[in-house]
XYZ file of C-alpha atoms in Angstrom:
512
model
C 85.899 39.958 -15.575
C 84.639 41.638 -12.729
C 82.694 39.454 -10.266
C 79.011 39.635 -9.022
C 78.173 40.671 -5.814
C 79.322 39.735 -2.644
C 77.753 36.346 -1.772
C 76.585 35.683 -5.494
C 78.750 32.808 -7.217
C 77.354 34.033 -10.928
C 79.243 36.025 -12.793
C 78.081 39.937 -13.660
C 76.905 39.856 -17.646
C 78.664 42.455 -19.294
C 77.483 44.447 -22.209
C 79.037 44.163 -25.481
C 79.186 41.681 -28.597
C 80.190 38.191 -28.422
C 83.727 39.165 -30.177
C 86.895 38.500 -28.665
C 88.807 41.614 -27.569
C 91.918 42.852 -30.204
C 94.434 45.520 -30.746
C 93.640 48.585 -30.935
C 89.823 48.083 -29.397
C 88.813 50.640 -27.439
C 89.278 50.869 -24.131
C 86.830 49.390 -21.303
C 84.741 51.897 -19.500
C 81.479 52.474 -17.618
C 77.967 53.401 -18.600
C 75.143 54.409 -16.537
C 72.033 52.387 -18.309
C 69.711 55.296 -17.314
C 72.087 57.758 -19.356
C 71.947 55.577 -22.554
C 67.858 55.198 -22.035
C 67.982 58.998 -21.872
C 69.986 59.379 -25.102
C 67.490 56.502 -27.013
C 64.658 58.561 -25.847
C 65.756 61.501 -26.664
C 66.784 60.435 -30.685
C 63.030 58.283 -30.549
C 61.311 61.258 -29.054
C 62.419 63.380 -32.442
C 61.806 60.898 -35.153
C 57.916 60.014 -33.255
C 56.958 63.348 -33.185
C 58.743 64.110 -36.735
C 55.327 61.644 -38.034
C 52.754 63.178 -36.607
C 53.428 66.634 -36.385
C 53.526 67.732 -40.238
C 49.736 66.571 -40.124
C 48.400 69.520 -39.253
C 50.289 71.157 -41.787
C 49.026 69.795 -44.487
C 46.557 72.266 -45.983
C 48.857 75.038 -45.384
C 51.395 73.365 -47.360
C 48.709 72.785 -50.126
C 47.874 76.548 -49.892
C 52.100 77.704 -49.908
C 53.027 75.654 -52.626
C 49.828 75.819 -54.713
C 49.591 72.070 -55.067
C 46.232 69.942 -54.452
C 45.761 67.885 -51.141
C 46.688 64.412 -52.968
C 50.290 65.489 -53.943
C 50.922 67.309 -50.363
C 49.837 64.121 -49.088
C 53.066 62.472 -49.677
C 55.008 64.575 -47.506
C 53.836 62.215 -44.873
C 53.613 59.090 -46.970
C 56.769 59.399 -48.591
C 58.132 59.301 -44.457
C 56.208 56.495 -43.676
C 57.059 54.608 -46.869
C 60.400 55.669 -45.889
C 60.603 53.792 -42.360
C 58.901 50.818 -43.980
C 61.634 50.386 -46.558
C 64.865 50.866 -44.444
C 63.776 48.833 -41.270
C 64.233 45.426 -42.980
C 68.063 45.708 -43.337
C 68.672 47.847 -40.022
C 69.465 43.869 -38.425
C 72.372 43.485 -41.040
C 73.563 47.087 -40.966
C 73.868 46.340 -36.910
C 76.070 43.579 -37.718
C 78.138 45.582 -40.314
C 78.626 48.553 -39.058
C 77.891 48.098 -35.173
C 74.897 49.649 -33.024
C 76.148 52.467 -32.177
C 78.002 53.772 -35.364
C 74.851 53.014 -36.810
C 73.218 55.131 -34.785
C 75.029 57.660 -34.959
C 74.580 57.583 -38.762
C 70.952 57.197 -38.613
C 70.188 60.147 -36.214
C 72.852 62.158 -38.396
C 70.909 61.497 -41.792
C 67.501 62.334 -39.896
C 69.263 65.803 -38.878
C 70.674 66.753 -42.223
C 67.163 65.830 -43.511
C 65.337 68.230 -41.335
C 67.697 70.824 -42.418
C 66.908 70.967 -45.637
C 63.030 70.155 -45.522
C 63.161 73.302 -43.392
C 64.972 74.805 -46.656
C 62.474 73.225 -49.624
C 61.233 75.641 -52.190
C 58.665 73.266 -53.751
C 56.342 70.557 -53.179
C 58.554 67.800 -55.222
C 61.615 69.039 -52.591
C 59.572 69.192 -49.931
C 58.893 65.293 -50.531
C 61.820 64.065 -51.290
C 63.750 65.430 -48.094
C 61.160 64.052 -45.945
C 61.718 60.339 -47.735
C 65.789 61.215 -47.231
C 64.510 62.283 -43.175
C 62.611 58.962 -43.205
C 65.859 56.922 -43.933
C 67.452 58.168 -41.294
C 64.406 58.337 -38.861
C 63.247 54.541 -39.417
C 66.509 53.107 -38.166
C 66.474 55.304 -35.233
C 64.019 53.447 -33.103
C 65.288 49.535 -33.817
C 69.024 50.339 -33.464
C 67.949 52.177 -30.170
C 65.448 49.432 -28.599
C 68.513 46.755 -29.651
C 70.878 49.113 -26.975
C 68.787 49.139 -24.126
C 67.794 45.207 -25.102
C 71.618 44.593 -24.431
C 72.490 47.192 -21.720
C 68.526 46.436 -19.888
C 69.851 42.672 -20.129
C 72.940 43.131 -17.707
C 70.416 44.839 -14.942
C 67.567 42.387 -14.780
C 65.424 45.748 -15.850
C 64.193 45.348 -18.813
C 60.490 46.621 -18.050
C 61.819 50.031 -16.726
C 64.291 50.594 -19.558
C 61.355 49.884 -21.883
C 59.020 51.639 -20.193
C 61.480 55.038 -20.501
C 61.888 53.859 -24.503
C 57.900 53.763 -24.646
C 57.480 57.639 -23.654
C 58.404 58.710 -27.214
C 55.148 55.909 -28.841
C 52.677 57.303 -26.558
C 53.987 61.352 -26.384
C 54.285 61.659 -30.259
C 50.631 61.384 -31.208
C 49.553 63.786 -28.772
C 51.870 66.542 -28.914
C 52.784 66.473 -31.949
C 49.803 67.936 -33.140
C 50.102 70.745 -30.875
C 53.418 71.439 -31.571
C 52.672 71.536 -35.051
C 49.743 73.639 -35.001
C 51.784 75.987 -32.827
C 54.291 76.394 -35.175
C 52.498 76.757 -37.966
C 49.797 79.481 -36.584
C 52.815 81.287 -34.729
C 55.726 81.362 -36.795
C 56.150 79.442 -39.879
C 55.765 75.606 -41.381
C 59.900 75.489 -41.766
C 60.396 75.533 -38.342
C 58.232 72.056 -38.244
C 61.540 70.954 -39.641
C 63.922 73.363 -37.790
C 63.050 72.406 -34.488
C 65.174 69.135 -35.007
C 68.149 70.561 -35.813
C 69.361 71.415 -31.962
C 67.626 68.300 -30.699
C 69.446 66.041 -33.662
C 72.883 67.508 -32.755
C 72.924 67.351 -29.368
C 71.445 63.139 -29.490
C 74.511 63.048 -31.828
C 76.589 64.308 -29.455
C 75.434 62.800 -26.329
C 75.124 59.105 -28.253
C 79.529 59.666 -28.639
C 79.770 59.987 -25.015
C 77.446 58.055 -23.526
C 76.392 54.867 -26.291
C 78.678 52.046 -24.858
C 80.851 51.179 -28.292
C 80.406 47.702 -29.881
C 82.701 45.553 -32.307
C 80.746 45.283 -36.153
C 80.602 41.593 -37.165
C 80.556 41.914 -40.744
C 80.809 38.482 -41.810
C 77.467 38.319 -42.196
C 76.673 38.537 -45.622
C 73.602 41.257 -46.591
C 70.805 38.907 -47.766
C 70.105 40.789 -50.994
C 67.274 38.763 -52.713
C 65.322 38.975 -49.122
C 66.038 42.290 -48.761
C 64.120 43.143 -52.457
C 61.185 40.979 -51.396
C 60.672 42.442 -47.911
C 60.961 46.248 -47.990
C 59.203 46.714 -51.332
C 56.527 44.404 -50.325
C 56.037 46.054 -46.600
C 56.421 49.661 -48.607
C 53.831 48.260 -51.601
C 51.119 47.065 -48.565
C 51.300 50.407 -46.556
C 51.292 52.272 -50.133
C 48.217 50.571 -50.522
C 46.406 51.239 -47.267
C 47.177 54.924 -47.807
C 45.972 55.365 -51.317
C 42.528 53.366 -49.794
C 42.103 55.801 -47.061
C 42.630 59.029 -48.770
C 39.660 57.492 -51.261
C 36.061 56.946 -51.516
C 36.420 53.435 -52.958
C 38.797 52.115 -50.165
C 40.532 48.774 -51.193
C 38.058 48.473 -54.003
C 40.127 51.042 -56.512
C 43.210 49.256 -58.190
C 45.237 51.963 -57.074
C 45.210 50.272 -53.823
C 44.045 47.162 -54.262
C 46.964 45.890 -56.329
C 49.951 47.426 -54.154
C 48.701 45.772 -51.732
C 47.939 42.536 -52.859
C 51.588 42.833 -54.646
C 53.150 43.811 -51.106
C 51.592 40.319 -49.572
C 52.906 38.227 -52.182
C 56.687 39.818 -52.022
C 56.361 39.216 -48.028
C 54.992 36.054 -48.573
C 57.783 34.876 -50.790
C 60.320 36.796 -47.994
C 58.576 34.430 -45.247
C 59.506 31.043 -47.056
C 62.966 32.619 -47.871
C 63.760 33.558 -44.600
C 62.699 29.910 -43.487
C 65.029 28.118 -45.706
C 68.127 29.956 -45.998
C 71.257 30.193 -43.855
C 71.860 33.573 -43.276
C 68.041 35.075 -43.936
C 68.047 39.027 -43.843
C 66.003 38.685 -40.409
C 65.373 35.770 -38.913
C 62.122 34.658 -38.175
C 62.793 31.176 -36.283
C 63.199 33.762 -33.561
C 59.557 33.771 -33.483
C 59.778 30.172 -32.683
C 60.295 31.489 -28.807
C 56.779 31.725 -27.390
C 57.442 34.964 -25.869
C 58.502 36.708 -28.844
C 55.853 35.169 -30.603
C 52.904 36.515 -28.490
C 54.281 39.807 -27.843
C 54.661 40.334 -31.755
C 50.663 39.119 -31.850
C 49.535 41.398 -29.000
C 51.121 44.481 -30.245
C 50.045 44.038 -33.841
C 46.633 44.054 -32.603
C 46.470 46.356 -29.550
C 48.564 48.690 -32.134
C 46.247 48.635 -34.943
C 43.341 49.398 -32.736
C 45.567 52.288 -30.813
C 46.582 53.934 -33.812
C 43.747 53.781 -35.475
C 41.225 55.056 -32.975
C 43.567 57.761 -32.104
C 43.092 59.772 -35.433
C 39.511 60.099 -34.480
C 39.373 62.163 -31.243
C 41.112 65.241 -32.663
C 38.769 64.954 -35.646
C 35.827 64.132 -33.627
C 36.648 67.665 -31.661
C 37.412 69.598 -34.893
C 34.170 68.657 -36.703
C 31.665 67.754 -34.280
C 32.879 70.259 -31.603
C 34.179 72.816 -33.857
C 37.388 73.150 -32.029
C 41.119 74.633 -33.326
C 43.473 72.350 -34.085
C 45.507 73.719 -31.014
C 42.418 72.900 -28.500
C 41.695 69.377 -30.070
C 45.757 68.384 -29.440
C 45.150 69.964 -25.706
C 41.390 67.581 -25.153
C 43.535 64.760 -26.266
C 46.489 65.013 -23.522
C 44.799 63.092 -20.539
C 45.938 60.119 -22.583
C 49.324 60.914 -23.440
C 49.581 61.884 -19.201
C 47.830 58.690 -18.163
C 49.294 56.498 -20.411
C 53.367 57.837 -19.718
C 52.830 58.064 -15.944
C 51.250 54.447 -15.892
C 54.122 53.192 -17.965
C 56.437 54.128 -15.853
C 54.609 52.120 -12.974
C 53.921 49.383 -15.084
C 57.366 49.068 -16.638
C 58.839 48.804 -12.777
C 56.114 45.976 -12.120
C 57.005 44.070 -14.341
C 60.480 42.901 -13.527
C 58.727 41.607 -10.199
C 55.332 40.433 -11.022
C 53.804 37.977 -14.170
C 53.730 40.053 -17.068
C 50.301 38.680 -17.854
C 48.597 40.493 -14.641
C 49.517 43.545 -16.196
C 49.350 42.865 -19.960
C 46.052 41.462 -19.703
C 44.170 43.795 -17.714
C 45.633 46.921 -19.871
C 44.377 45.323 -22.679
C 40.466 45.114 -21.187
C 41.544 48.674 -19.308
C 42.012 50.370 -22.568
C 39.572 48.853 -24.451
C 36.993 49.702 -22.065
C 37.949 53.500 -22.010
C 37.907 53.397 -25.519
C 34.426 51.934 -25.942
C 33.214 54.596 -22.676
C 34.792 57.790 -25.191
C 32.548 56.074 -27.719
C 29.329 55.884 -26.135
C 29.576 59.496 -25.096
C 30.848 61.205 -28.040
C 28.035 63.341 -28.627
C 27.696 67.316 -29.698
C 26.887 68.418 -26.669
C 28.965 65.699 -24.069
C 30.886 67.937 -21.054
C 34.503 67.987 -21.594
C 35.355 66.232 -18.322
C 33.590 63.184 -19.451
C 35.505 62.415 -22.081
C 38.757 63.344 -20.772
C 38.440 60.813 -18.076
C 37.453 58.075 -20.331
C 40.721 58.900 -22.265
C 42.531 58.872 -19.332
C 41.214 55.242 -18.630
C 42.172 54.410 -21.959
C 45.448 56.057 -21.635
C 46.188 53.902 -18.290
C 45.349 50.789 -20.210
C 47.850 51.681 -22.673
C 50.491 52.407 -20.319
C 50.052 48.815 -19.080
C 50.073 47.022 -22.594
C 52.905 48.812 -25.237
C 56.304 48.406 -23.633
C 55.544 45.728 -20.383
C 54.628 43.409 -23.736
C 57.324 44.460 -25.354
C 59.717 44.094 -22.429
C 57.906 40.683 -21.615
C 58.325 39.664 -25.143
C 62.391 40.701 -25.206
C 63.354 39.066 -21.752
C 64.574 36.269 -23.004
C 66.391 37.421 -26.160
C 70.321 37.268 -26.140
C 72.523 40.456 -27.071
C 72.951 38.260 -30.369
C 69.554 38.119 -31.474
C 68.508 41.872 -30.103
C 68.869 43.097 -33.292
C 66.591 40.717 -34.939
C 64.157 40.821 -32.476
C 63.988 44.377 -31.882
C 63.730 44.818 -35.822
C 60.921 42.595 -36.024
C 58.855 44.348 -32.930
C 59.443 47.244 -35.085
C 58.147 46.013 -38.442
C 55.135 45.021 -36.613
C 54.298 47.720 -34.913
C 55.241 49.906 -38.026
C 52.849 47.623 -40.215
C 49.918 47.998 -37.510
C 50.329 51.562 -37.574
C 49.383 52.056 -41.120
C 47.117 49.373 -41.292
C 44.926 50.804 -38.332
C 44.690 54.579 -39.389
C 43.862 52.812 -43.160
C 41.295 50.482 -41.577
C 39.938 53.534 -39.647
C 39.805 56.247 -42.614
C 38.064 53.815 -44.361
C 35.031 53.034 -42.034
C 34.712 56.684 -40.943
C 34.660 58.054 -44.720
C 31.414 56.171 -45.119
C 30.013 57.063 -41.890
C 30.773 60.783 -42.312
C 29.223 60.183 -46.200
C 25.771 59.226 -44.900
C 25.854 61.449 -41.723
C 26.440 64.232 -44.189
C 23.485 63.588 -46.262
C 21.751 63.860 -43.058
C 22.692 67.789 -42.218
C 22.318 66.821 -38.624
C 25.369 67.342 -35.931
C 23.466 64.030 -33.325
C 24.534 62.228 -36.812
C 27.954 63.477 -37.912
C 28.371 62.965 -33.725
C 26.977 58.546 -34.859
C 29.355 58.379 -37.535
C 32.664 58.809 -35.534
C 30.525 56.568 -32.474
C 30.132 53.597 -34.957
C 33.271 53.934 -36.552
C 35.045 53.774 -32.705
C 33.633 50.452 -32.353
C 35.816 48.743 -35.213
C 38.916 50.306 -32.912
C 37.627 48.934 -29.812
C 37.547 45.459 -31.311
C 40.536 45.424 -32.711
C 42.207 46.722 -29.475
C 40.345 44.540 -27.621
C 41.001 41.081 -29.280
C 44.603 41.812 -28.197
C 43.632 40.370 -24.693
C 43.226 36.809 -27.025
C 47.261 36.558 -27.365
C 48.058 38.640 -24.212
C 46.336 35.210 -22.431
C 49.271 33.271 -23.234
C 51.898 35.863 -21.766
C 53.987 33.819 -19.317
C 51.898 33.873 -15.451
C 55.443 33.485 -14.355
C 57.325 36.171 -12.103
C 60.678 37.186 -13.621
C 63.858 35.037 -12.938
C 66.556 36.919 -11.698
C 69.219 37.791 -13.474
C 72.594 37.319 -12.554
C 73.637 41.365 -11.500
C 70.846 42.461 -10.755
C 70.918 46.185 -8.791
C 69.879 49.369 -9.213
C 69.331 51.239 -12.504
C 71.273 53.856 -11.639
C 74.612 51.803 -11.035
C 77.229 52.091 -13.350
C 78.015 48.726 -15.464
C 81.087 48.063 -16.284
C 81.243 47.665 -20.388
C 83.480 46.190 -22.233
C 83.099 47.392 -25.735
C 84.179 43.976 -27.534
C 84.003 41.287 -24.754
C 81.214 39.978 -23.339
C 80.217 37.017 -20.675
C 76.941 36.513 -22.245
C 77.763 33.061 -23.797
């Protein structure tokens, strides 16, 4: 085992599973953490954008395939129901098949799934290869933030790995609505799907050479019962929430009422399962750790309001401002900016300051931004204005998504990052359907009676009054983010600079 530095009695913590090394196991060599970061980000950047940028597309699909609006709708909501289905078991597959095979599979499925949604000739195809993309896609980001847990661990930089695996969260929303409007205006809706093809291959190919090998641990048995509770119920509760926000009753039409009152009853009996059995398909006594605990709270909540309030600026341009769908995407980029270069600040500051003096105040930071957009979202409100508000809000961001998640992961073992990391994911993935759903909802009626009205100052209200619900939510986040630790970061035993090779061994690990 190679030794720490010179002067430092504590061993280095190598990267790797707890497994004993055995014939035939591949040999030991060195990774650069940065390099595997880049490769996660890369694969994460792809499947992010892969959600948000067929949105724009949707009424020319309707128009190509001569379909109405509610059955081109699922080309996004069969994805999303997708990711919510396969995330549950990507803890287990970890085990079975190890991280980075796994990954390698996932990012492969995603690829071959592009391909052919590039290729659909109807509607019905259409939908299913974006479900097959989905499989693929919702593994990619858990089996990638479960790497750079393990790798970030042996550094002592966990904040600025997860601060480089956050760029993908915040970039998605914002380009990917340009992109897609791009494509589709300039050269043709397949090439929505297309464009992943050369990205997909090359992540494949860079993961080979770069994704430090681990030993599968398949004698973990897949926890089959839990597994039929959780992903149908998480996939019945964001059915739900879609069908409500796409109508005029909201929760009050059985359509979506019922999935969704289903969906909390199958991950209500998963919960008690998953408290009284051995070998649960995830295991939630992780959440029995404080740090995990609050993290999981704060980012349900600061997520919901996020995601929620950010469907409303390029809608709020598009209707009340009359803008192209290319020139709302462009307004909206002082918060993708803000919020990725403050990450990367943030994520460094945090592996040498409390993470609740920069949790905390992101929280208020972005809230307040928010609620200043709000107040001055008006037909005739200067540009400027309102890019600088989303620019505050942006730098709020940048402080809360990945320093909490980084915060919340500090603690957590190479054993337990695949738990843990599935379970950030779950939330987050459960807080971003429930905030656009919570959001439709409220704005519908707003836009209803503003309608009635005929009068831009009130179509201008509705979107005003329906911000405040997002600034709320987003800002009763700062409630959990109280209880993030006021405690600098220990060090960790090899500590050094990012950019330092660590020496992996592939099965063997001094992590015990």
């Amino acid at each position: 085992m190679r030794a720490g530095r010179q002067g430092d009695a504590r061993p280095t913590r190598l990267v790797g599973s707890c497994a004993p090394r055995r014939p035939g196991d591949p040999p030991v060599r060195l990774v650069n953490a940065r390099a595997v970061a880049g490769v996660i980000v890369l694969g994460a950047l792809t499947t992010v954008l892969d959600t948000t940028i067929v949105n724009v597309a949707l009424n020319p699909l309707a128009r190509e395939f001569d379909v109405p609006l509610t059955t081109i709708q699922w080309i996004a909501s069969g994805y999303t129901l997708a990711l919510a289905a396969v995330i549950p078991a990507t803890a287990w597959a970890m085990g079975r098949f190890g991280s980075r095979r796994l990954y390698l599979m996932a990012m492969g499925l995603f690829t071959i799934g592009s391909g052919l949604a590039g290729l659909a000739w109807n509607a019905e195809s259409l939908i299913g290869f974006r479900v097959l993309q989905g499989l693929g896609g919702g593994m990619v980001m858990p089996v990638g933030m479960a790497i750079i847990i393990r790798v970030a661990a042996q550094e002592g930089r966990q904040g600025a790995m997860m601060s480089l695996l956050g760029l993908p969260i915040l970039v998605g929303p914002v380009a990917g609505p340009v992109l897609g409007g791009w494509l589709v205006d300039e050269i043709s809706w397949r090439w929505m799907f297309f464009i992943n093809l050369p990205i997909g291959l090359l992540t494949v190919v860079l993961a080979r050479r770069i994704l430090p090998p681990d030993a599968p641990r398949p004698g973990r048995r897949l926890d089959v019962p839990g597994l039929l509770m959780l992903s149908p119920g998480l996939a019945a509760v964001i059915y739900g929430l879609t069908r409500a926000s796409e109508g005029t009753d909201g929760l009050g039409s059985p359509t979506s009422f019922l999935p969704v009152v289903a969906g909390i009853a199958l991950v209500t009996g998963f919960v008690v399962r998953a408290l009284t059995v051995d070998e649960p398909l995830l295991d939630l006594r992780l959440l029995r750790r404080r740090p995990l605990a609050v993290g999981a709270v704060t980012s349900l909540l600061f997520v919901t309001g996020y995601f929620g309030s950010m469907l409303l600026a390029p809608m709020y341009y598009q209707d009340v401002r009359d803008t192209s769908v290319l020139v709302s995407g462009l307004l909206c980029a002082p918060l993708g900016l803000a919020a990725g270069t403050m990450m990367q600040v943030a994520g460094r500051l945090i592996d040498r300051v409390p993470p609740r003096l920069i949790v905390l105040p992101g929280v208020l930071l972005a809230a307040t931004g928010l609620a200043a957009f709000a107040a001055q979202a008006g037909p005739d409100t200067p540009y400027l204005r309102l890019g600088i508000a989303l620019a505050v809000t942006g730098t709020g961001v940048g402080m809360v998504m990945m320093p909490n998640i980084a915060a919340a992961t500090r603690a957590i073992s190479a054993a337990d990052a695949p738990a843990a990391s599935t379970l950030l994911n779950i939330t987050s993935q459960v807080a971003g359907a429930i905030g656009p759903a919570m959001i439709s909802m409220v704005l519908a009626g707003q836009l209803s009676a503003s309608s009635r009205a005929g009068d831009p100052a009130a179509l201008a209200g509705g979107y005003q009054h329906t911000y405040v619900w997002g600034v709320l939510v987003m800002a009763a986040a700062a409630l959990p983010a109280l209880l993030i630790s006021g405690r600098p970061p220990e060090p960790v035993a090899g500590d050094g600079p990012v950019d330092r090779p660590v020496d992996v061994r592939s099965r063997e690990v001094a992590d015990k």
